[in-house]
XYZ file of C-alpha atoms in Angstrom:
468
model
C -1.077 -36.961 -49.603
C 1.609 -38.656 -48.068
C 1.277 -38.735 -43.723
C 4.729 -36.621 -43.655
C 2.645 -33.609 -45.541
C -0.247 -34.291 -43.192
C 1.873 -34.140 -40.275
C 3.249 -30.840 -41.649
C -0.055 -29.451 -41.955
C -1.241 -30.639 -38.639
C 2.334 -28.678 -37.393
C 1.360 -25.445 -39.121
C -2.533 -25.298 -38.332
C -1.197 -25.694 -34.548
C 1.347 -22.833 -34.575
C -0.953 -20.922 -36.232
C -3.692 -21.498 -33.857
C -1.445 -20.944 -30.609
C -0.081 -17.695 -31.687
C -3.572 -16.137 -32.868
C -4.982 -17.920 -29.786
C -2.456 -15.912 -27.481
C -3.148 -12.538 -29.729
C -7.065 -13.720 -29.227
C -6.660 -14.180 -25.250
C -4.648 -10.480 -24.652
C -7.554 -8.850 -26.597
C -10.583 -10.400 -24.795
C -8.987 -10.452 -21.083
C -8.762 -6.849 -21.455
C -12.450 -6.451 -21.900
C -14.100 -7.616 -18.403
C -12.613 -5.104 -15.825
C -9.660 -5.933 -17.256
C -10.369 -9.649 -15.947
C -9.985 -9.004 -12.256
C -13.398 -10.869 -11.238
C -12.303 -15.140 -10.500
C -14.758 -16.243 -13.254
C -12.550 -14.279 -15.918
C -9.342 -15.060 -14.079
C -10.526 -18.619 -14.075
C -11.606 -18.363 -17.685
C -7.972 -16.829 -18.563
C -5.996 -19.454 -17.189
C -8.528 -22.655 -18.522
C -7.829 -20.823 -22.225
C -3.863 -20.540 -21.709
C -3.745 -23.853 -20.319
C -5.705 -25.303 -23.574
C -3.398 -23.884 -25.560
C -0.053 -25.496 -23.543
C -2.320 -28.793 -24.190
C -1.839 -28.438 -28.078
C 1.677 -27.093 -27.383
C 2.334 -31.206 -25.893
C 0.265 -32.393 -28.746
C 2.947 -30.062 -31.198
C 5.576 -30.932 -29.985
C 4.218 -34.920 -30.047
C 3.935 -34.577 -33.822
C 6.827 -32.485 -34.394
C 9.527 -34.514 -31.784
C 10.381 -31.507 -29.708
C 8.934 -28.961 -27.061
C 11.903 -26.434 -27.918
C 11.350 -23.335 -26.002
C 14.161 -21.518 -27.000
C 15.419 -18.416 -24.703
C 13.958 -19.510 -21.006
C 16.100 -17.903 -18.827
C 13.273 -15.875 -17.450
C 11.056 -18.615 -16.660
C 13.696 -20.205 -14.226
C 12.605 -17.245 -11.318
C 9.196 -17.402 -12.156
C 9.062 -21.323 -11.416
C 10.783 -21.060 -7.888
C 8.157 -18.343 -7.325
C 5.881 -21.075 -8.210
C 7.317 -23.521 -6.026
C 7.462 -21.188 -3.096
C 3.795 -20.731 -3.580
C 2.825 -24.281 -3.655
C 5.157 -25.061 -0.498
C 3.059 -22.135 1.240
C 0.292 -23.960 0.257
C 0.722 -27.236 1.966
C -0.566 -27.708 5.110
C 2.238 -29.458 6.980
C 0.560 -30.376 10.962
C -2.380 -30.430 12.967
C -3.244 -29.206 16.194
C -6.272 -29.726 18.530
C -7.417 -26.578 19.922
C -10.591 -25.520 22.146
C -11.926 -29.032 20.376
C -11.755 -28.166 17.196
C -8.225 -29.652 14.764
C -6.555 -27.024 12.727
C -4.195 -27.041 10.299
C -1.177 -25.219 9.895
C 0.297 -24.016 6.753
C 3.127 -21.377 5.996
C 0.391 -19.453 4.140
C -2.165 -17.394 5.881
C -5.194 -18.296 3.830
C -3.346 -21.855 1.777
C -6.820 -21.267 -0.870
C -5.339 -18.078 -2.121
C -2.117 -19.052 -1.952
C -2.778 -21.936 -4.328
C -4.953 -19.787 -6.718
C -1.325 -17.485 -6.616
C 0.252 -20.746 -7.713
C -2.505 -20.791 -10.923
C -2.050 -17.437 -11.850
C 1.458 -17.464 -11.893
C 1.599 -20.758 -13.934
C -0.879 -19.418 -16.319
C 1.456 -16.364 -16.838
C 4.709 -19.528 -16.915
C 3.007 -21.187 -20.045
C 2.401 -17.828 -21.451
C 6.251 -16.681 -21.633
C 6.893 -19.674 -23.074
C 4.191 -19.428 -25.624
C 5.230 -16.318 -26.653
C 8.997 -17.246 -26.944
C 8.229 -20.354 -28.984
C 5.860 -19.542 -31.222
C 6.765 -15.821 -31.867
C 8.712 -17.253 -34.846
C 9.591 -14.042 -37.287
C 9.161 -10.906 -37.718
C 5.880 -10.608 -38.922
C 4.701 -12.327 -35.791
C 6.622 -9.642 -33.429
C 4.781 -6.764 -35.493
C 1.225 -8.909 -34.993
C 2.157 -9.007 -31.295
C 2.878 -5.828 -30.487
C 0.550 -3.993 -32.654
C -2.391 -6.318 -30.825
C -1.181 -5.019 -27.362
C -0.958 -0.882 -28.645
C -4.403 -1.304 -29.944
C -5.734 -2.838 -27.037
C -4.485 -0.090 -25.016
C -5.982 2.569 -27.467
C -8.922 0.463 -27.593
C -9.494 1.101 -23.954
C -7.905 4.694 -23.641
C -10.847 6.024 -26.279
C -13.393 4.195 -24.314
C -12.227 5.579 -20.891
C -12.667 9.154 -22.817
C -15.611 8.376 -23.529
C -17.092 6.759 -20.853
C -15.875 9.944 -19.028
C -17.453 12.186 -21.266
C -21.063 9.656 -20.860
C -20.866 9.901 -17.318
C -20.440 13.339 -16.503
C -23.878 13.163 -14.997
C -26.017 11.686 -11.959
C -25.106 8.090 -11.341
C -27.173 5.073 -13.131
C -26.655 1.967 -14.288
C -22.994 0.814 -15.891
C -21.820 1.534 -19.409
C -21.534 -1.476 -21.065
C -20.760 -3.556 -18.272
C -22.595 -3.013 -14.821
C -19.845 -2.297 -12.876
C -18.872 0.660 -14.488
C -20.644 2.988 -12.962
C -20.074 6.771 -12.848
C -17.258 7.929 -10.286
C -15.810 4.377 -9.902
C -12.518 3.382 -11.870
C -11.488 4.625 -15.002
C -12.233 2.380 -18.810
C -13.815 -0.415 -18.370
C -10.943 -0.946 -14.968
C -12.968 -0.724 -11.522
C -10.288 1.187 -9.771
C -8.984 3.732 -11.950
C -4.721 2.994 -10.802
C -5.311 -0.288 -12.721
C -5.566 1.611 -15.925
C -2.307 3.296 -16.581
C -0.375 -0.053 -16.206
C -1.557 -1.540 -19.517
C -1.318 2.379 -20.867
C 2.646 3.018 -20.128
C 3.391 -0.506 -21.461
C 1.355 0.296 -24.641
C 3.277 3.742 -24.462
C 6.528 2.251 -24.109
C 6.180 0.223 -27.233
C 4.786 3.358 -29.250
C 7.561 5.611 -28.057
C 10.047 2.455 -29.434
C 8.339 2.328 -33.185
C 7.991 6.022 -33.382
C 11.625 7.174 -32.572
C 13.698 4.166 -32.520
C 13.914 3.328 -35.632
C 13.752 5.156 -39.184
C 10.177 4.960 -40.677
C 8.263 7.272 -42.731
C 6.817 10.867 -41.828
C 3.366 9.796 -41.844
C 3.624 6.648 -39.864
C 5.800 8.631 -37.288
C 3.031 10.847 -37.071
C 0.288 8.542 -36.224
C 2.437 6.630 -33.662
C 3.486 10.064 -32.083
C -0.601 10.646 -32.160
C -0.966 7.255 -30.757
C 1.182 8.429 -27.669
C -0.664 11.110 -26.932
C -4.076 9.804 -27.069
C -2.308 7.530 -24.231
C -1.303 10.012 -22.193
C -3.926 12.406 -22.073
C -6.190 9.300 -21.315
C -3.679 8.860 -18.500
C -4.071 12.411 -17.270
C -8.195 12.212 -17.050
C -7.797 9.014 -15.263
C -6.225 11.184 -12.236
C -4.344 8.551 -11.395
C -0.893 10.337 -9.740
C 0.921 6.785 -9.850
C 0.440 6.722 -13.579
C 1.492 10.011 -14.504
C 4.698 9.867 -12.317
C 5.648 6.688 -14.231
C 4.651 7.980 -17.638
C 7.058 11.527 -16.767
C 9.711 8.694 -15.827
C 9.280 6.909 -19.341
C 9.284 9.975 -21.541
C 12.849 10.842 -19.467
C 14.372 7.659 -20.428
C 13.404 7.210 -23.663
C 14.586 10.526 -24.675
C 17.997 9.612 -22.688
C 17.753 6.542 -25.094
C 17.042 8.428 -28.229
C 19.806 10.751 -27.717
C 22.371 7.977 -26.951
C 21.187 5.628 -29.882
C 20.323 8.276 -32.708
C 23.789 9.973 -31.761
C 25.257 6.695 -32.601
C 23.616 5.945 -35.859
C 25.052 9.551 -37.539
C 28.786 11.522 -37.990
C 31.836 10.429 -37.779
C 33.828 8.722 -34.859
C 34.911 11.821 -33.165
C 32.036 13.523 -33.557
C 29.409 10.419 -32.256
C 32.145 10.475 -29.478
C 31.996 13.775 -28.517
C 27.744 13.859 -28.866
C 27.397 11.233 -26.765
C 29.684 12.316 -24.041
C 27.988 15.872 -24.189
C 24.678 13.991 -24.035
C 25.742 11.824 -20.999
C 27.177 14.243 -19.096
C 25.403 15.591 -15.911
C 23.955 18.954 -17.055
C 22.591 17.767 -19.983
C 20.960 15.279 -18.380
C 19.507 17.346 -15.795
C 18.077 19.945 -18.309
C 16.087 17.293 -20.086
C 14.862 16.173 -17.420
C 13.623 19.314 -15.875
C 12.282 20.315 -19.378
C 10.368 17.102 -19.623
C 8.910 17.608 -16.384
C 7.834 21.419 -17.215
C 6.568 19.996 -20.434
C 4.680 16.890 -18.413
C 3.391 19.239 -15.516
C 1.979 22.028 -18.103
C 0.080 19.047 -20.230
C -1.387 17.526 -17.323
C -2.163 21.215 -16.035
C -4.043 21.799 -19.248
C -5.752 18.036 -19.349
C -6.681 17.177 -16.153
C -7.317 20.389 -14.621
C -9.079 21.271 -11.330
C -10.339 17.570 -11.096
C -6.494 16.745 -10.835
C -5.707 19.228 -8.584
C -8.145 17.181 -5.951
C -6.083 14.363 -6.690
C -2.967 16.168 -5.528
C -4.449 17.404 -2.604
C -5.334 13.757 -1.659
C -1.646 12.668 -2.145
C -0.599 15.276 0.435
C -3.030 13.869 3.196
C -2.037 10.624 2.336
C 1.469 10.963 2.834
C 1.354 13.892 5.963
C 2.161 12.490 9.375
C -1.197 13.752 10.644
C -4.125 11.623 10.209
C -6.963 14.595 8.693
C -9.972 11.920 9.932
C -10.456 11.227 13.775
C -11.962 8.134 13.458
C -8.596 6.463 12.140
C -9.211 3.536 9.654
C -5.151 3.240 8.341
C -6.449 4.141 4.626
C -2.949 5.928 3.663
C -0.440 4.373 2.099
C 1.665 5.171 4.937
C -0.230 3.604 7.377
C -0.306 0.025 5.196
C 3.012 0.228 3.818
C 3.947 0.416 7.813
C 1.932 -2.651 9.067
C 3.324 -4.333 5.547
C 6.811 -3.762 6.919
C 5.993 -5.276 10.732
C 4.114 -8.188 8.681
C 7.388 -8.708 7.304
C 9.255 -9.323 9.856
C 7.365 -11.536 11.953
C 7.814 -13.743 8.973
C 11.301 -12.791 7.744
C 12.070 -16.337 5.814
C 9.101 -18.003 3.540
C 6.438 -15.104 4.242
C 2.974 -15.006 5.775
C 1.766 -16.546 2.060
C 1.796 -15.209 -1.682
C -1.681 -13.956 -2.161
C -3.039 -13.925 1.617
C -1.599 -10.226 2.285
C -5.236 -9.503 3.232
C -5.292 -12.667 5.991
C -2.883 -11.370 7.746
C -2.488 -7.888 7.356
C -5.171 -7.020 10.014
C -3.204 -8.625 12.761
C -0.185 -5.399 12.301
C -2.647 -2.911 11.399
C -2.913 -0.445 13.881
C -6.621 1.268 12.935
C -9.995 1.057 13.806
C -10.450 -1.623 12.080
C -13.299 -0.046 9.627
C -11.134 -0.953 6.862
C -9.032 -3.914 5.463
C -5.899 -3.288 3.441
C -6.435 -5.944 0.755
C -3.121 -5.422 -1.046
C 0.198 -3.257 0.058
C 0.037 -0.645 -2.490
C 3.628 -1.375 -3.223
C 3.951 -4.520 -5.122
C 7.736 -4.906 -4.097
C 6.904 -4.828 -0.143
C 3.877 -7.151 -0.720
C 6.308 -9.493 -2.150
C 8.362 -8.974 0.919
C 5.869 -9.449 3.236
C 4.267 -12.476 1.240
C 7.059 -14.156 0.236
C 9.979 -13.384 3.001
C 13.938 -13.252 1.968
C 12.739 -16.543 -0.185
C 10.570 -14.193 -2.259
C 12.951 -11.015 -2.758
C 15.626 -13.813 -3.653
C 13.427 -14.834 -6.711
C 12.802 -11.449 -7.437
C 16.403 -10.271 -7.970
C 17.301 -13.294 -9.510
C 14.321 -12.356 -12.114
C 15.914 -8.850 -12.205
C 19.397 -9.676 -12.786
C 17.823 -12.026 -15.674
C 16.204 -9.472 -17.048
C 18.423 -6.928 -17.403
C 20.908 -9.639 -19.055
C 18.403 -10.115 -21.146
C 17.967 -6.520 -22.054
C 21.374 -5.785 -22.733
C 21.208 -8.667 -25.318
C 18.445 -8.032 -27.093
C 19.232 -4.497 -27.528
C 22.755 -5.716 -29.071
C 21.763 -8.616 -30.959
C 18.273 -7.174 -32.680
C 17.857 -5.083 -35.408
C 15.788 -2.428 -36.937
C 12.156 -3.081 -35.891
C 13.079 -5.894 -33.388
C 15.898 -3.296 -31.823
C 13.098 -0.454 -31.673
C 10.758 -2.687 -29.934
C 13.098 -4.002 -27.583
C 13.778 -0.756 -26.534
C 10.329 0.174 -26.206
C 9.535 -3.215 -23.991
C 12.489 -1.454 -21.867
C 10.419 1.624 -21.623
C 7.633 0.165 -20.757
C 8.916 -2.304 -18.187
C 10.097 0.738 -16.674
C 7.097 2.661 -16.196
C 5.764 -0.830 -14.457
C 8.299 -0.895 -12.283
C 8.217 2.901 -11.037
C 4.795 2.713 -10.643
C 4.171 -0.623 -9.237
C 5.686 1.061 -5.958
C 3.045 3.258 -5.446
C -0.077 0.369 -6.968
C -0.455 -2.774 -7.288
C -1.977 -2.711 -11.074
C 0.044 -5.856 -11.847
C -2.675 -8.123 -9.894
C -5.188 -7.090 -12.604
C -4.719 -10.468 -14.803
C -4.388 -8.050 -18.083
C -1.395 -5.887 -16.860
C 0.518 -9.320 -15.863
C -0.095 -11.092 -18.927
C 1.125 -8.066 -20.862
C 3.678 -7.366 -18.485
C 5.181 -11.167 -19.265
C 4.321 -10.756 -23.239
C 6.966 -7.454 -22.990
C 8.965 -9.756 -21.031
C 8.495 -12.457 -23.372
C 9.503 -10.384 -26.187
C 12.980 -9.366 -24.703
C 13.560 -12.716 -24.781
C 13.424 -13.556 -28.681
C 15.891 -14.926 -30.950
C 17.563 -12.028 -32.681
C 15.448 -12.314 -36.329
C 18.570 -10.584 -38.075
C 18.814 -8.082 -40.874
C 14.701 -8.937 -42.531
C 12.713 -7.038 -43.917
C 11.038 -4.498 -42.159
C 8.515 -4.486 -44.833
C 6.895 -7.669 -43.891
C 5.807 -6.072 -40.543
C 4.089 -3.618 -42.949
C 5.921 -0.216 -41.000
C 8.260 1.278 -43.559
């Protein structure tokens, strides 16, 4: 064998094993509380940064650390910076005897785990843009995330159904005890963020592209299971950005199926019809009937608790007289005066909790440890410095939506469209949650991400992906 064949080998055995190893790392950091403990966050990033190490020693052998498509990773690395500029301490100060030092960040230890996390999730994009090479790979991909997500929707059914009564030790794991979180997630919000991104990819396959009966079927059975998981989790922030999803991707289905069938005129006149205000509005409402009797039927009077909670969080009266600032009102308020005491770089990226207490206006019996609104945590963490990364991540995505939507095709197109669906359902709900701390959402988050950003494959085979 000469060393050019070995060196081709070596090549292959690496791509193989970074790919797998990424497929490997989404199934197994969904397992322990969805990896929100630091031991599996710490675990997660030491496996993703392995695999960047035999990235360098690929691209040694091979003569090139090609990324391809990385216009997404430009925002994400000035978040990074911001984080590790928070981080430094920059003077020191004697006071009452004892020298302190100052840094931008509240608490400069979290703010420099932030900076891990967010590099971990870097590496990952650009894992999943290089080495998601075909077609096959895509289907591999996404078909790993949808079965995670079912994968935890039939054991939060069941755990449900196991723990209906007096409280004992955990099932499986010993945190999940009965009455706290939802699957094997500790605070049962977490749990719809990994389910509406799962969703959004099943709603893609199933109706974005043509397929057979049966395989529509069990992907239409797929979405269900999803949602009615969704429903029994009580969880109001998931089902509002689940009735948001199943909106737009009819919206979509309309405009794109409209345009696949007739002639000219008759597309032209569909499509108008379908974009035109009423129509709009009708689908909506009938979506929302259709959402509001389902979850009426699933959830039941447990749900009906739920919205009764939601209405005390959000009056102006405080129902407790002892007043501990547990609404979201109260801590999306002292988010907004955190803000803007520090208007420019933030009071740190990960210390919300630090410094939170000092604009807080309770009794003090409770500490807001995130905003429940990702975007004003971001604010308040980050400054105007922050929310510039953030649109400038924005802006790149939706450039990068609009071309991969153009440029793919068949099974690439349909689950393109259903990253778009389920980027959505993130982003409605993340201003109610904060689900996207959870190390699995964020990974998969960036993997939907990730896949928006691929080559356009061209006219293959669907048949290699094994759906048609």
């Amino acid at each position: 064998m000469s060393p050019g064949d070995r060196g081709d080998r070596v090549l292959t055995l690496l791509d193989q094993v970074i790919f797998y190893g990424l497929i490997v790392v989404i199934g197994l950091t969904a397992i322990p509380y969805g990896s929100s403990e630091s031991w599996s966050k710490a675990l997660f990033e030491s496996v993703v940064f392995f695999l960047a190490l035999l990235w360098i020693v690929h691209g040694l052998i091979d003569g090139s650390w090609r990324i391809g498509n990385a216009r997404l990773l430009a925002p994400l690395i000035g978040l990074l910076m911001l984080a590790v500029v928070q981080s430094f301490t920059w003077r020191r100060m004697d006071m009452a005897g004892e020298k302190v030092w100052f840094a931008l960040s509240s608490d400069p230890f979290e703010t420099r785990i932030f900076a891990f996390r967010i590099a971990a999730l870097i590496l990952v994009l650009g894992l999943i843009v290089r080495f998601t090479s075909n077609l096959k790979r895509l289907g591999i991909l996404v078909h790993a995330i949808i079965a995670v997500a079912v994968s935890s929707a039939l054991f939060g059914i069941a755990r449900q159904a196991a723990q209906q009564g007096a409280g004992g030790p955990g099932l499986v794991l010993a945190r999940l005890v009965r009455g706290l979180g939802y699957a094997q997630f500790t605070n049962k919000n977490h749990f719809p963020f990994l389910m509406e991104m799962a969703l959004g990819l099943v709603i893609g396959i199933a109706l974005m592209q043509r397929g057979r009966l049966d395989r529509l079927l069990l992907y239409l059975s797929v979405g269900v299971l999803i949602c009615a998981a969704v429903a029994l989790s009580r969880s109001r922030g998931g089902l509002l950005a689940i009735t948001v999803q199943i909106i737009l991707a009819g919206l979509l289905f309309i405009n794109f199926k409209m345009l696949a069938t007739g002639s000219r005129a008759t597309v032209r006149w569909w499509v108008g019809w379908a974009r035109s205000i009423i129509v709009t509005t009708v689908i909506a409402g009938a979506l929302l009937v259709f959402i509001a009797a389902g979850v009426a039927w699933l959830g039941g009077d447990q749900l009906s608790s739920g919205i009764e909670t939601a209405t005390s969080e959000m009056s102006a009266a405080d129902p407790t007289e002892a007043h501990i600032g547990s609404r979201r009102r109260d801590i999306w308020r002292a988010t907004w005066s955190m803000l803007k005491a520090h208007p420019i770089a933030g009071a740190g990226l990960g210390a919300f909790w630090a410094e939170v207490p000092v604009f807080h206006q309770a009794s003090g019996a409770l500490t807001p440890q995130q905003a429940h609104n990702d975007y004003l945590e971001l604010l308040a963490s980050g400054g105007i410095l922050g929310a510039a990364l953030f649109i400038w991540f924005a802006v790149a995505l939706i450039r990068e939506v609009r071309r991969s939507v153009r440029t793919g095709e068949g099974f690439q197109r349909a689950v393109s469209l259903g990253a778009i669906i389920g980027l959505v359902g993130v982003a409605v709900h993340s201003i109610v949650d904060f689900g996207l701390h959870i190390t699995i959402n964020a990974l998969v988050f960036v993997v939907l991400a990730g896949i928006l950003s691929l080559k356009s494959f061209g006219p293959q085979a669907v048949r290699s992906v094994g759906l048609r």
